[in-house]
Amino acid sequence: MNFDDLIQGFPDLTTTGLAQGSIYALVALGYTLVYGVLRLINFAHSEVFMFGTFAALWTWGIMGYDSNSTRPDLGTALLLILVSLVVASLFSGGVAMAVEAVAYRPLRKRNAPPLVFLISAIGASFVLAELMGAFTERRQQGIPGLLPGEPLFSAGGWTVYPLQLMTFVVALAVMFGLDWFVAKTRFGRGIRAVAQDADTAALMGVNKGRVIALVFLLGGLLAGVAAVFYSMKQGNTRFNVGFLIGLKAFSAAVLGGIGNLRGALVGGLLLGLVESYGAALFGSNWTNVIAFVVLLVLLMFRPTGLLGESLGRARA
């Protein structure tokens, strides 16, 4: 264990972990929203995220930028990012709603058992991944460099890069916006009502089908935002890029308390920090191992997650 690297690099490791954790949290919110309403683990959500990375890539390509392009000026870069956020979010949201309509809605109408939903979710995940794999010939796609690679500022051992700051700020703004939407708006009250008791909500005039479609749409929109920042961070994307991110985001949702929106935020940020600190302490080869070991250990002592939301009593 290399404690010197951890201590000396603690500020930079923290900013890196928070930026990565913000991406996990955005994707985790999609899992926790769907589970809160349907008690369903939507394993196809990782592929919804993957489609968002390609939507961003294609958007930049249409606007004349690819992995071989020179870095644009700051104003152009911000415009490219803004447009890609809108397009990727809408594209991922559309894919998420299509998954709900094709893979889950017919099963709900037939009152299928939970196991059938689980199998359908896994099948939808494989179908989406293989469709994109066939379309792209399983090739890795390069992402254009948009933001400057130089630090935005450096002080007191803290070095912050533009992409890190933008990822963290945008993610927090989106996540707090979602929390407000669910807590304060009429649509949010419908989501909470269906999550608490779908039959009673229906008697009170809440359209369960529309609420479920809205939940999938919201999850897809958030996955699209995460996809843009993940693409810029990694510098490439591929048809199976959603697999590991999906596992970690789901782990973040469980870590914070599945079905709890704020728990997904806390779990995502914590998982990002654990990965960052663990890579410095044990080496980058152990990053994934450390993240899942910490999850298992924490759940042994607090099985309901950090914010105390149990799987059987989750609320959106």
PDB file of C-alpha atoms in Angstrom:
ATOM      1  CA  MET A   1       0.000   0.000   0.000  1.00  0.00           C
ATOM      2  CA  ASN A   2       1.378   3.369  -1.045  1.00  0.00           C
ATOM      3  CA  PHE A   3       0.259   5.866   1.594  1.00  0.00           C
ATOM      4  CA  ASP A   4       2.667   8.523   0.307  1.00  0.00           C
ATOM      5  CA  ASP A   5       0.877   8.754  -3.057  1.00  0.00           C
ATOM      6  CA  LEU A   6      -2.480   8.954  -1.287  1.00  0.00           C
ATOM      7  CA  ILE A   7      -1.414  11.720   1.095  1.00  0.00           C
ATOM      8  CA  GLN A   8       0.525  13.782  -1.425  1.00  0.00           C
ATOM      9  CA  GLY A   9      -2.081  13.447  -4.148  1.00  0.00           C
ATOM     10  CA  PHE A  10      -5.151  13.706  -1.914  1.00  0.00           C
ATOM     11  CA  PRO A  11      -6.451  17.023  -3.343  1.00  0.00           C
ATOM     12  CA  ASP A  12      -6.118  15.918  -6.965  1.00  0.00           C
ATOM     13  CA  LEU A  13      -7.506  12.472  -6.169  1.00  0.00           C
ATOM     14  CA  THR A  14     -10.529  14.126  -4.570  1.00  0.00           C
ATOM     15  CA  THR A  15     -11.349  16.271  -7.601  1.00  0.00           C
ATOM     16  CA  THR A  16     -10.884  13.273  -9.910  1.00  0.00           C
ATOM     17  CA  GLY A  17     -13.105  11.118  -7.707  1.00  0.00           C
ATOM     18  CA  LEU A  18     -15.858  13.713  -7.488  1.00  0.00           C
ATOM     19  CA  ALA A  19     -15.923  14.154 -11.262  1.00  0.00           C
ATOM     20  CA  GLN A  20     -16.077  10.399 -11.873  1.00  0.00           C
ATOM     21  CA  GLY A  21     -18.603   9.954  -9.058  1.00  0.00           C
ATOM     22  CA  SER A  22     -20.851  12.579 -10.632  1.00  0.00           C
ATOM     23  CA  ILE A  23     -21.100  10.416 -13.749  1.00  0.00           C
ATOM     24  CA  TYR A  24     -21.924   7.353 -11.650  1.00  0.00           C
ATOM     25  CA  ALA A  25     -24.576   9.307  -9.755  1.00  0.00           C
ATOM     26  CA  LEU A  26     -26.314  10.528 -12.919  1.00  0.00           C
ATOM     27  CA  VAL A  27     -26.614   6.996 -14.253  1.00  0.00           C
ATOM     28  CA  ALA A  28     -27.551   5.622 -10.813  1.00  0.00           C
ATOM     29  CA  LEU A  29     -30.544   7.950 -10.662  1.00  0.00           C
ATOM     30  CA  GLY A  30     -32.040   6.143 -13.648  1.00  0.00           C
ATOM     31  CA  TYR A  31     -31.799   2.814 -11.846  1.00  0.00           C
ATOM     32  CA  THR A  32     -33.251   4.177  -8.625  1.00  0.00           C
ATOM     33  CA  LEU A  33     -36.143   5.986 -10.342  1.00  0.00           C
ATOM     34  CA  VAL A  34     -37.295   2.858 -12.154  1.00  0.00           C
ATOM     35  CA  TYR A  35     -36.872   0.668  -9.097  1.00  0.00           C
ATOM     36  CA  GLY A  36     -38.746   3.144  -6.919  1.00  0.00           C
ATOM     37  CA  VAL A  37     -41.809   2.947  -9.164  1.00  0.00           C
ATOM     38  CA  LEU A  38     -41.723  -0.549 -10.682  1.00  0.00           C
ATOM     39  CA  ARG A  39     -39.545  -2.518  -8.223  1.00  0.00           C
ATOM     40  CA  LEU A  40     -37.605  -3.463 -11.356  1.00  0.00           C
ATOM     41  CA  ILE A  41     -33.861  -3.394 -11.988  1.00  0.00           C
ATOM     42  CA  ASN A  42     -33.647  -1.986 -15.508  1.00  0.00           C
ATOM     43  CA  PHE A  43     -30.484  -3.689 -16.754  1.00  0.00           C
ATOM     44  CA  ALA A  44     -30.968  -2.104 -20.172  1.00  0.00           C
ATOM     45  CA  HIS A  45     -30.221   1.295 -18.638  1.00  0.00           C
ATOM     46  CA  SER A  46     -26.493   0.805 -19.219  1.00  0.00           C
ATOM     47  CA  GLU A  47     -27.161   0.557 -22.948  1.00  0.00           C
ATOM     48  CA  VAL A  48     -29.330   3.671 -22.805  1.00  0.00           C
ATOM     49  CA  PHE A  49     -26.197   5.390 -21.501  1.00  0.00           C
ATOM     50  CA  MET A  50     -24.121   3.819 -24.283  1.00  0.00           C
ATOM     51  CA  PHE A  51     -26.487   5.140 -26.955  1.00  0.00           C
ATOM     52  CA  GLY A  52     -26.024   8.593 -25.427  1.00  0.00           C
ATOM     53  CA  THR A  53     -22.263   8.455 -26.007  1.00  0.00           C
ATOM     54  CA  PHE A  54     -22.826   7.694 -29.686  1.00  0.00           C
ATOM     55  CA  ALA A  55     -25.463  10.418 -29.977  1.00  0.00           C
ATOM     56  CA  ALA A  56     -22.896  12.917 -28.688  1.00  0.00           C
ATOM     57  CA  LEU A  57     -20.240  11.549 -31.066  1.00  0.00           C
ATOM     58  CA  TRP A  58     -22.555  11.794 -34.083  1.00  0.00           C
ATOM     59  CA  THR A  59     -23.633  15.302 -33.083  1.00  0.00           C
ATOM     60  CA  TRP A  60     -20.059  16.520 -32.973  1.00  0.00           C
ATOM     61  CA  GLY A  61     -19.396  14.798 -36.294  1.00  0.00           C
ATOM     62  CA  ILE A  62     -22.328  16.560 -37.948  1.00  0.00           C
ATOM     63  CA  MET A  63     -20.999  19.865 -36.595  1.00  0.00           C
ATOM     64  CA  GLY A  64     -17.613  19.148 -38.198  1.00  0.00           C
ATOM     65  CA  TYR A  65     -15.542  17.814 -35.315  1.00  0.00           C
ATOM     66  CA  ASP A  66     -14.005  14.370 -34.935  1.00  0.00           C
ATOM     67  CA  SER A  67     -11.071  12.815 -33.090  1.00  0.00           C
ATOM     68  CA  ASN A  68      -8.623  14.273 -35.650  1.00  0.00           C
ATOM     69  CA  SER A  69      -9.921  17.843 -35.432  1.00  0.00           C
ATOM     70  CA  THR A  70      -7.946  20.611 -33.761  1.00  0.00           C
ATOM     71  CA  ARG A  71      -9.268  21.820 -30.430  1.00  0.00           C
ATOM     72  CA  PRO A  72     -11.868  24.588 -30.948  1.00  0.00           C
ATOM     73  CA  ASP A  73     -11.897  27.922 -29.146  1.00  0.00           C
ATOM     74  CA  LEU A  74     -13.716  28.084 -25.818  1.00  0.00           C
ATOM     75  CA  GLY A  75     -16.920  29.611 -27.166  1.00  0.00           C
ATOM     76  CA  THR A  76     -17.234  26.993 -29.894  1.00  0.00           C
ATOM     77  CA  ALA A  77     -16.414  24.222 -27.434  1.00  0.00           C
ATOM     78  CA  LEU A  78     -19.158  25.338 -25.042  1.00  0.00           C
ATOM     79  CA  LEU A  79     -21.646  25.469 -27.924  1.00  0.00           C
ATOM     80  CA  LEU A  80     -20.652  21.952 -29.026  1.00  0.00           C
ATOM     81  CA  ILE A  81     -21.065  20.632 -25.495  1.00  0.00           C
ATOM     82  CA  LEU A  82     -24.428  22.353 -25.032  1.00  0.00           C
ATOM     83  CA  VAL A  83     -25.807  20.974 -28.298  1.00  0.00           C
ATOM     84  CA  SER A  84     -24.495  17.488 -27.530  1.00  0.00           C
ATOM     85  CA  LEU A  85     -26.067  17.564 -24.069  1.00  0.00           C
ATOM     86  CA  VAL A  86     -29.464  18.346 -25.572  1.00  0.00           C
ATOM     87  CA  VAL A  87     -29.195  15.800 -28.380  1.00  0.00           C
ATOM     88  CA  ALA A  88     -27.699  12.992 -26.275  1.00  0.00           C
ATOM     89  CA  SER A  89     -30.270  13.496 -23.518  1.00  0.00           C
ATOM     90  CA  LEU A  90     -33.205  13.430 -25.912  1.00  0.00           C
ATOM     91  CA  PHE A  91     -31.769  10.455 -27.791  1.00  0.00           C
ATOM     92  CA  SER A  92     -31.152   8.450 -24.609  1.00  0.00           C
ATOM     93  CA  GLY A  93     -34.567   9.454 -23.303  1.00  0.00           C
ATOM     94  CA  GLY A  94     -36.164   8.198 -26.502  1.00  0.00           C
ATOM     95  CA  VAL A  95     -34.271   4.898 -26.316  1.00  0.00           C
ATOM     96  CA  ALA A  96     -35.328   4.470 -22.667  1.00  0.00           C
ATOM     97  CA  MET A  97     -38.988   5.044 -23.525  1.00  0.00           C
ATOM     98  CA  ALA A  98     -38.716   2.587 -26.433  1.00  0.00           C
ATOM     99  CA  VAL A  99     -37.287  -0.034 -24.065  1.00  0.00           C
ATOM    100  CA  GLU A 100     -40.188   0.498 -21.689  1.00  0.00           C
ATOM    101  CA  ALA A 101     -42.746   0.257 -24.488  1.00  0.00           C
ATOM    102  CA  VAL A 102     -41.269  -2.867 -26.089  1.00  0.00           C
ATOM    103  CA  ALA A 103     -39.668  -4.839 -23.253  1.00  0.00           C
ATOM    104  CA  TYR A 104     -41.751  -4.008 -20.188  1.00  0.00           C
ATOM    105  CA  ARG A 105     -45.185  -2.600 -21.042  1.00  0.00           C
ATOM    106  CA  PRO A 106     -46.539  -5.792 -22.689  1.00  0.00           C
ATOM    107  CA  LEU A 107     -45.413  -7.771 -19.625  1.00  0.00           C
ATOM    108  CA  ARG A 108     -47.192  -5.367 -17.270  1.00  0.00           C
ATOM    109  CA  LYS A 109     -50.424  -5.735 -19.229  1.00  0.00           C
ATOM    110  CA  ARG A 110     -50.188  -9.514 -18.842  1.00  0.00           C
ATOM    111  CA  ASN A 111     -49.269  -9.297 -15.131  1.00  0.00           C
ATOM    112  CA  ALA A 112     -46.074 -11.243 -15.775  1.00  0.00           C
ATOM    113  CA  PRO A 113     -44.095 -12.448 -12.728  1.00  0.00           C
ATOM    114  CA  PRO A 114     -40.975 -10.493 -11.637  1.00  0.00           C
ATOM    115  CA  LEU A 115     -38.586 -13.096 -13.041  1.00  0.00           C
ATOM    116  CA  VAL A 116     -39.953 -12.533 -16.545  1.00  0.00           C
ATOM    117  CA  PHE A 117     -39.301  -8.791 -16.208  1.00  0.00           C
ATOM    118  CA  LEU A 118     -35.736  -9.540 -15.138  1.00  0.00           C
ATOM    119  CA  ILE A 119     -35.137 -11.813 -18.131  1.00  0.00           C
ATOM    120  CA  SER A 120     -36.664  -9.222 -20.455  1.00  0.00           C
ATOM    121  CA  ALA A 121     -34.395  -6.518 -19.000  1.00  0.00           C
ATOM    122  CA  ILE A 122     -31.274  -8.609 -19.572  1.00  0.00           C
ATOM    123  CA  GLY A 123     -32.433  -9.493 -23.082  1.00  0.00           C
ATOM    124  CA  ALA A 124     -33.105  -5.850 -23.941  1.00  0.00           C
ATOM    125  CA  SER A 125     -29.611  -4.962 -22.725  1.00  0.00           C
ATOM    126  CA  PHE A 126     -27.970  -7.536 -24.998  1.00  0.00           C
ATOM    127  CA  VAL A 127     -30.131  -6.577 -27.991  1.00  0.00           C
ATOM    128  CA  LEU A 128     -29.260  -2.880 -27.717  1.00  0.00           C
ATOM    129  CA  ALA A 129     -25.536  -3.574 -27.274  1.00  0.00           C
ATOM    130  CA  GLU A 130     -25.406  -5.991 -30.191  1.00  0.00           C
ATOM    131  CA  LEU A 131     -27.380  -3.639 -32.436  1.00  0.00           C
ATOM    132  CA  MET A 132     -24.833  -0.902 -31.857  1.00  0.00           C
ATOM    133  CA  GLY A 133     -22.008  -3.427 -32.206  1.00  0.00           C
ATOM    134  CA  ALA A 134     -23.303  -4.490 -35.609  1.00  0.00           C
ATOM    135  CA  PHE A 135     -23.847  -0.890 -36.715  1.00  0.00           C
ATOM    136  CA  THR A 136     -20.332   0.214 -35.724  1.00  0.00           C
ATOM    137  CA  GLU A 137     -18.640  -3.071 -36.685  1.00  0.00           C
ATOM    138  CA  ARG A 138     -17.516  -3.309 -33.038  1.00  0.00           C
ATOM    139  CA  ARG A 139     -14.914  -0.624 -33.583  1.00  0.00           C
ATOM    140  CA  GLN A 140     -13.838   1.862 -30.950  1.00  0.00           C
ATOM    141  CA  GLN A 141     -14.835   5.404 -31.885  1.00  0.00           C
ATOM    142  CA  GLY A 142     -12.632   8.401 -31.050  1.00  0.00           C
ATOM    143  CA  ILE A 143     -14.072  11.501 -29.381  1.00  0.00           C
ATOM    144  CA  PRO A 144     -12.873  15.015 -30.323  1.00  0.00           C
ATOM    145  CA  GLY A 145     -10.983  17.007 -27.703  1.00  0.00           C
ATOM    146  CA  LEU A 146     -13.105  20.047 -26.909  1.00  0.00           C
ATOM    147  CA  LEU A 147     -12.029  21.618 -23.617  1.00  0.00           C
ATOM    148  CA  PRO A 148      -8.488  22.838 -22.853  1.00  0.00           C
ATOM    149  CA  GLY A 149      -6.205  20.258 -21.276  1.00  0.00           C
ATOM    150  CA  GLU A 150      -4.506  22.827 -19.071  1.00  0.00           C
ATOM    151  CA  PRO A 151      -5.603  23.261 -15.437  1.00  0.00           C
ATOM    152  CA  LEU A 152      -8.308  25.825 -14.779  1.00  0.00           C
ATOM    153  CA  PHE A 153      -6.595  26.788 -11.530  1.00  0.00           C
ATOM    154  CA  SER A 154      -4.102  25.317  -9.107  1.00  0.00           C
ATOM    155  CA  ALA A 155      -3.811  26.349  -5.476  1.00  0.00           C
ATOM    156  CA  GLY A 156      -2.917  24.693  -2.204  1.00  0.00           C
ATOM    157  CA  GLY A 157      -2.258  21.362  -3.851  1.00  0.00           C
ATOM    158  CA  TRP A 158      -5.610  21.379  -5.647  1.00  0.00           C
ATOM    159  CA  THR A 159      -5.476  21.234  -9.440  1.00  0.00           C
ATOM    160  CA  VAL A 160      -8.838  21.504 -11.178  1.00  0.00           C
ATOM    161  CA  TYR A 161      -9.333  20.966 -14.911  1.00  0.00           C
ATOM    162  CA  PRO A 162     -12.190  22.524 -16.902  1.00  0.00           C
ATOM    163  CA  LEU A 163     -13.827  19.172 -17.666  1.00  0.00           C
ATOM    164  CA  GLN A 164     -13.761  18.110 -14.011  1.00  0.00           C
ATOM    165  CA  LEU A 165     -15.384  21.329 -12.843  1.00  0.00           C
ATOM    166  CA  MET A 166     -18.004  21.306 -15.600  1.00  0.00           C
ATOM    167  CA  THR A 167     -18.876  17.663 -14.952  1.00  0.00           C
ATOM    168  CA  PHE A 168     -19.341  18.203 -11.229  1.00  0.00           C
ATOM    169  CA  VAL A 169     -21.289  21.481 -11.506  1.00  0.00           C
ATOM    170  CA  VAL A 170     -23.626  20.324 -14.296  1.00  0.00           C
ATOM    171  CA  ALA A 171     -24.243  16.982 -12.586  1.00  0.00           C
ATOM    172  CA  LEU A 172     -25.104  18.627  -9.270  1.00  0.00           C
ATOM    173  CA  ALA A 173     -27.411  21.121 -10.997  1.00  0.00           C
ATOM    174  CA  VAL A 174     -29.221  18.334 -12.880  1.00  0.00           C
ATOM    175  CA  MET A 175     -29.519  16.129  -9.802  1.00  0.00           C
ATOM    176  CA  PHE A 176     -30.846  18.898  -7.568  1.00  0.00           C
ATOM    177  CA  GLY A 177     -33.230  19.859 -10.369  1.00  0.00           C
ATOM    178  CA  LEU A 178     -34.540  16.295 -10.444  1.00  0.00           C
ATOM    179  CA  ASP A 179     -34.941  16.286  -6.669  1.00  0.00           C
ATOM    180  CA  TRP A 180     -36.979  19.503  -6.883  1.00  0.00           C
ATOM    181  CA  PHE A 181     -39.041  18.130  -9.769  1.00  0.00           C
ATOM    182  CA  VAL A 182     -39.999  14.969  -7.876  1.00  0.00           C
ATOM    183  CA  ALA A 183     -40.650  16.783  -4.597  1.00  0.00           C
ATOM    184  CA  LYS A 184     -42.473  19.913  -5.753  1.00  0.00           C
ATOM    185  CA  THR A 185     -44.220  19.439  -9.103  1.00  0.00           C
ATOM    186  CA  ARG A 186     -47.527  17.789  -9.991  1.00  0.00           C
ATOM    187  CA  PHE A 187     -45.717  15.198 -12.108  1.00  0.00           C
ATOM    188  CA  GLY A 188     -43.376  14.511  -9.207  1.00  0.00           C
ATOM    189  CA  ARG A 189     -46.300  13.948  -6.871  1.00  0.00           C
ATOM    190  CA  GLY A 190     -47.625  11.419  -9.374  1.00  0.00           C
ATOM    191  CA  ILE A 191     -44.276   9.593  -9.347  1.00  0.00           C
ATOM    192  CA  ARG A 192     -44.230   9.486  -5.546  1.00  0.00           C
ATOM    193  CA  ALA A 193     -47.843   8.360  -5.389  1.00  0.00           C
ATOM    194  CA  VAL A 194     -47.298   5.439  -7.771  1.00  0.00           C
ATOM    195  CA  ALA A 195     -44.092   4.491  -5.952  1.00  0.00           C
ATOM    196  CA  GLN A 196     -45.920   4.371  -2.640  1.00  0.00           C
ATOM    197  CA  ASP A 197     -49.104   2.595  -3.728  1.00  0.00           C
ATOM    198  CA  ALA A 198     -49.902   2.224  -7.413  1.00  0.00           C
ATOM    199  CA  ASP A 199     -53.458   0.947  -6.907  1.00  0.00           C
ATOM    200  CA  THR A 200     -54.459   3.764  -4.574  1.00  0.00           C
ATOM    201  CA  ALA A 201     -52.816   6.298  -6.883  1.00  0.00           C
ATOM    202  CA  ALA A 202     -54.897   4.949  -9.784  1.00  0.00           C
ATOM    203  CA  LEU A 203     -58.072   5.382  -7.720  1.00  0.00           C
ATOM    204  CA  MET A 204     -57.057   9.006  -7.131  1.00  0.00           C
ATOM    205  CA  GLY A 205     -56.779   9.601 -10.883  1.00  0.00           C
ATOM    206  CA  VAL A 206     -53.044   9.114 -11.414  1.00  0.00           C
ATOM    207  CA  ASN A 207     -52.272   7.507 -14.773  1.00  0.00           C
ATOM    208  CA  LYS A 208     -49.764   4.787 -13.893  1.00  0.00           C
ATOM    209  CA  GLY A 209     -48.731   4.193 -17.506  1.00  0.00           C
ATOM    210  CA  ARG A 210     -47.826   7.840 -18.032  1.00  0.00           C
ATOM    211  CA  VAL A 211     -45.903   7.964 -14.762  1.00  0.00           C
ATOM    212  CA  ILE A 212     -43.859   4.914 -15.738  1.00  0.00           C
ATOM    213  CA  ALA A 213     -43.106   6.398 -19.163  1.00  0.00           C
ATOM    214  CA  LEU A 214     -42.069   9.653 -17.467  1.00  0.00           C
ATOM    215  CA  VAL A 215     -39.741   7.800 -15.105  1.00  0.00           C
ATOM    216  CA  PHE A 216     -38.003   6.047 -17.993  1.00  0.00           C
ATOM    217  CA  LEU A 217     -37.751   9.351 -19.862  1.00  0.00           C
ATOM    218  CA  LEU A 218     -36.167  11.096 -16.873  1.00  0.00           C
ATOM    219  CA  GLY A 219     -33.695   8.268 -16.383  1.00  0.00           C
ATOM    220  CA  GLY A 220     -32.763   8.398 -20.057  1.00  0.00           C
ATOM    221  CA  LEU A 221     -32.272  12.171 -19.989  1.00  0.00           C
ATOM    222  CA  LEU A 222     -29.881  11.866 -17.041  1.00  0.00           C
ATOM    223  CA  ALA A 223     -27.998   9.019 -18.722  1.00  0.00           C
ATOM    224  CA  GLY A 224     -27.546  11.220 -21.791  1.00  0.00           C
ATOM    225  CA  VAL A 225     -25.973  13.976 -19.701  1.00  0.00           C
ATOM    226  CA  ALA A 226     -23.631  11.451 -18.094  1.00  0.00           C
ATOM    227  CA  ALA A 227     -22.757  10.025 -21.522  1.00  0.00           C
ATOM    228  CA  VAL A 228     -21.506  13.367 -22.844  1.00  0.00           C
ATOM    229  CA  PHE A 229     -19.124  13.972 -19.949  1.00  0.00           C
ATOM    230  CA  TYR A 230     -17.974  10.363 -19.857  1.00  0.00           C
ATOM    231  CA  SER A 231     -17.176  10.499 -23.580  1.00  0.00           C
ATOM    232  CA  MET A 232     -15.115  13.654 -23.193  1.00  0.00           C
ATOM    233  CA  LYS A 233     -13.282  12.191 -20.207  1.00  0.00           C
ATOM    234  CA  GLN A 234     -12.465   8.852 -21.852  1.00  0.00           C
ATOM    235  CA  GLY A 235     -11.791  10.200 -25.344  1.00  0.00           C
ATOM    236  CA  ASN A 236     -13.552   7.256 -27.000  1.00  0.00           C
ATOM    237  CA  THR A 237     -16.652   5.087 -26.925  1.00  0.00           C
ATOM    238  CA  ARG A 238     -17.628   1.574 -27.957  1.00  0.00           C
ATOM    239  CA  PHE A 239     -20.740  -0.599 -28.205  1.00  0.00           C
ATOM    240  CA  ASN A 240     -20.071  -2.275 -24.837  1.00  0.00           C
ATOM    241  CA  VAL A 241     -18.995   0.856 -22.967  1.00  0.00           C
ATOM    242  CA  GLY A 242     -22.115   0.778 -20.809  1.00  0.00           C
ATOM    243  CA  PHE A 243     -21.462  -2.590 -19.155  1.00  0.00           C
ATOM    244  CA  LEU A 244     -18.988  -1.590 -16.443  1.00  0.00           C
ATOM    245  CA  ILE A 245     -20.469   1.878 -15.966  1.00  0.00           C
ATOM    246  CA  GLY A 246     -23.884   0.289 -15.532  1.00  0.00           C
ATOM    247  CA  LEU A 247     -22.594  -2.123 -12.889  1.00  0.00           C
ATOM    248  CA  LYS A 248     -20.920   0.667 -10.956  1.00  0.00           C
ATOM    249  CA  ALA A 249     -23.897   2.996 -11.230  1.00  0.00           C
ATOM    250  CA  PHE A 250     -26.219   0.256  -9.994  1.00  0.00           C
ATOM    251  CA  SER A 251     -23.773  -0.388  -7.150  1.00  0.00           C
ATOM    252  CA  ALA A 252     -23.859   3.332  -6.339  1.00  0.00           C
ATOM    253  CA  ALA A 253     -27.662   3.245  -6.210  1.00  0.00           C
ATOM    254  CA  VAL A 254     -27.584   0.278  -3.821  1.00  0.00           C
ATOM    255  CA  LEU A 255     -24.804   1.878  -1.785  1.00  0.00           C
ATOM    256  CA  GLY A 256     -26.832   5.033  -1.198  1.00  0.00           C
ATOM    257  CA  GLY A 257     -30.143   3.215  -0.787  1.00  0.00           C
ATOM    258  CA  ILE A 258     -31.958   1.884  -3.854  1.00  0.00           C
ATOM    259  CA  GLY A 259     -35.086   3.921  -4.551  1.00  0.00           C
ATOM    260  CA  ASN A 260     -33.672   7.019  -2.817  1.00  0.00           C
ATOM    261  CA  LEU A 261     -32.744   9.888  -5.151  1.00  0.00           C
ATOM    262  CA  ARG A 262     -30.391  11.559  -2.726  1.00  0.00           C
ATOM    263  CA  GLY A 263     -28.952   8.173  -1.887  1.00  0.00           C
ATOM    264  CA  ALA A 264     -27.992   7.709  -5.546  1.00  0.00           C
ATOM    265  CA  LEU A 265     -26.166  11.041  -5.447  1.00  0.00           C
ATOM    266  CA  VAL A 266     -24.303  10.179  -2.247  1.00  0.00           C
ATOM    267  CA  GLY A 267     -23.540   6.650  -3.422  1.00  0.00           C
ATOM    268  CA  GLY A 268     -22.193   7.812  -6.779  1.00  0.00           C
ATOM    269  CA  LEU A 269     -19.909  10.458  -5.316  1.00  0.00           C
ATOM    270  CA  LEU A 270     -18.672   8.086  -2.623  1.00  0.00           C
ATOM    271  CA  LEU A 271     -17.949   5.340  -5.136  1.00  0.00           C
ATOM    272  CA  GLY A 272     -15.967   7.760  -7.301  1.00  0.00           C
ATOM    273  CA  LEU A 273     -13.883   8.870  -4.311  1.00  0.00           C
ATOM    274  CA  VAL A 274     -13.257   5.294  -3.175  1.00  0.00           C
ATOM    275  CA  GLU A 275     -12.033   4.362  -6.654  1.00  0.00           C
ATOM    276  CA  SER A 276      -9.741   7.375  -6.839  1.00  0.00           C
ATOM    277  CA  TYR A 277      -8.228   6.890  -3.390  1.00  0.00           C
ATOM    278  CA  GLY A 278      -7.979   3.134  -3.878  1.00  0.00           C
ATOM    279  CA  ALA A 279      -6.102   3.511  -7.170  1.00  0.00           C
ATOM    280  CA  ALA A 280      -3.470   5.640  -5.423  1.00  0.00           C
ATOM    281  CA  LEU A 281      -3.234   3.291  -2.458  1.00  0.00           C
ATOM    282  CA  PHE A 282      -3.196  -0.093  -4.192  1.00  0.00           C
ATOM    283  CA  GLY A 283      -2.563   0.716  -7.861  1.00  0.00           C
ATOM    284  CA  SER A 284      -4.870   1.358 -10.799  1.00  0.00           C
ATOM    285  CA  ASN A 285      -5.194  -2.364 -11.572  1.00  0.00           C
ATOM    286  CA  TRP A 286      -7.190  -2.755  -8.346  1.00  0.00           C
ATOM    287  CA  THR A 287      -9.617   0.098  -8.963  1.00  0.00           C
ATOM    288  CA  ASN A 288     -12.661  -2.036  -9.825  1.00  0.00           C
ATOM    289  CA  VAL A 289     -11.901  -4.623  -7.157  1.00  0.00           C
ATOM    290  CA  ILE A 290     -11.676  -1.976  -4.437  1.00  0.00           C
ATOM    291  CA  ALA A 291     -14.959  -0.331  -5.454  1.00  0.00           C
ATOM    292  CA  PHE A 292     -16.969  -3.553  -5.247  1.00  0.00           C
ATOM    293  CA  VAL A 293     -15.234  -4.799  -2.086  1.00  0.00           C
ATOM    294  CA  VAL A 294     -16.121  -1.555  -0.306  1.00  0.00           C
ATOM    295  CA  LEU A 295     -19.718  -1.952  -1.485  1.00  0.00           C
ATOM    296  CA  LEU A 296     -19.916  -5.499  -0.128  1.00  0.00           C
ATOM    297  CA  VAL A 297     -18.361  -4.579   3.217  1.00  0.00           C
ATOM    298  CA  LEU A 298     -20.643  -1.591   3.708  1.00  0.00           C
ATOM    299  CA  LEU A 299     -23.762  -3.581   2.847  1.00  0.00           C
ATOM    300  CA  MET A 300     -22.742  -6.257   5.352  1.00  0.00           C
ATOM    301  CA  PHE A 301     -23.067  -3.698   8.130  1.00  0.00           C
ATOM    302  CA  ARG A 302     -25.782  -1.514   6.582  1.00  0.00           C
ATOM    303  CA  PRO A 303     -27.792  -3.602   4.118  1.00  0.00           C
ATOM    304  CA  THR A 304     -30.327  -0.832   3.538  1.00  0.00           C
ATOM    305  CA  GLY A 305     -27.695   1.523   2.138  1.00  0.00           C
ATOM    306  CA  LEU A 306     -26.195   4.699   3.531  1.00  0.00           C
ATOM    307  CA  LEU A 307     -29.467   6.606   3.746  1.00  0.00           C
ATOM    308  CA  GLY A 308     -31.379   3.679   5.184  1.00  0.00           C
ATOM    309  CA  GLU A 309     -33.703   2.937   2.291  1.00  0.00           C
ATOM    310  CA  SER A 310     -34.456  -0.786   2.152  1.00  0.00           C
ATOM    311  CA  LEU A 311     -35.183  -2.638  -1.067  1.00  0.00           C
ATOM    312  CA  GLY A 312     -38.647  -3.565   0.126  1.00  0.00           C
ATOM    313  CA  ARG A 313     -39.612  -0.036   1.170  1.00  0.00           C
ATOM    314  CA  ALA A 314     -37.967   2.103  -1.499  1.00  0.00           C
ATOM    315  CA  ARG A 315     -39.621   5.303  -2.532  1.00  0.00           C
ATOM    316  CA  ALA A 316     -38.962   7.506  -5.520  1.00  0.00           C
TER     317      ALA A 316
END
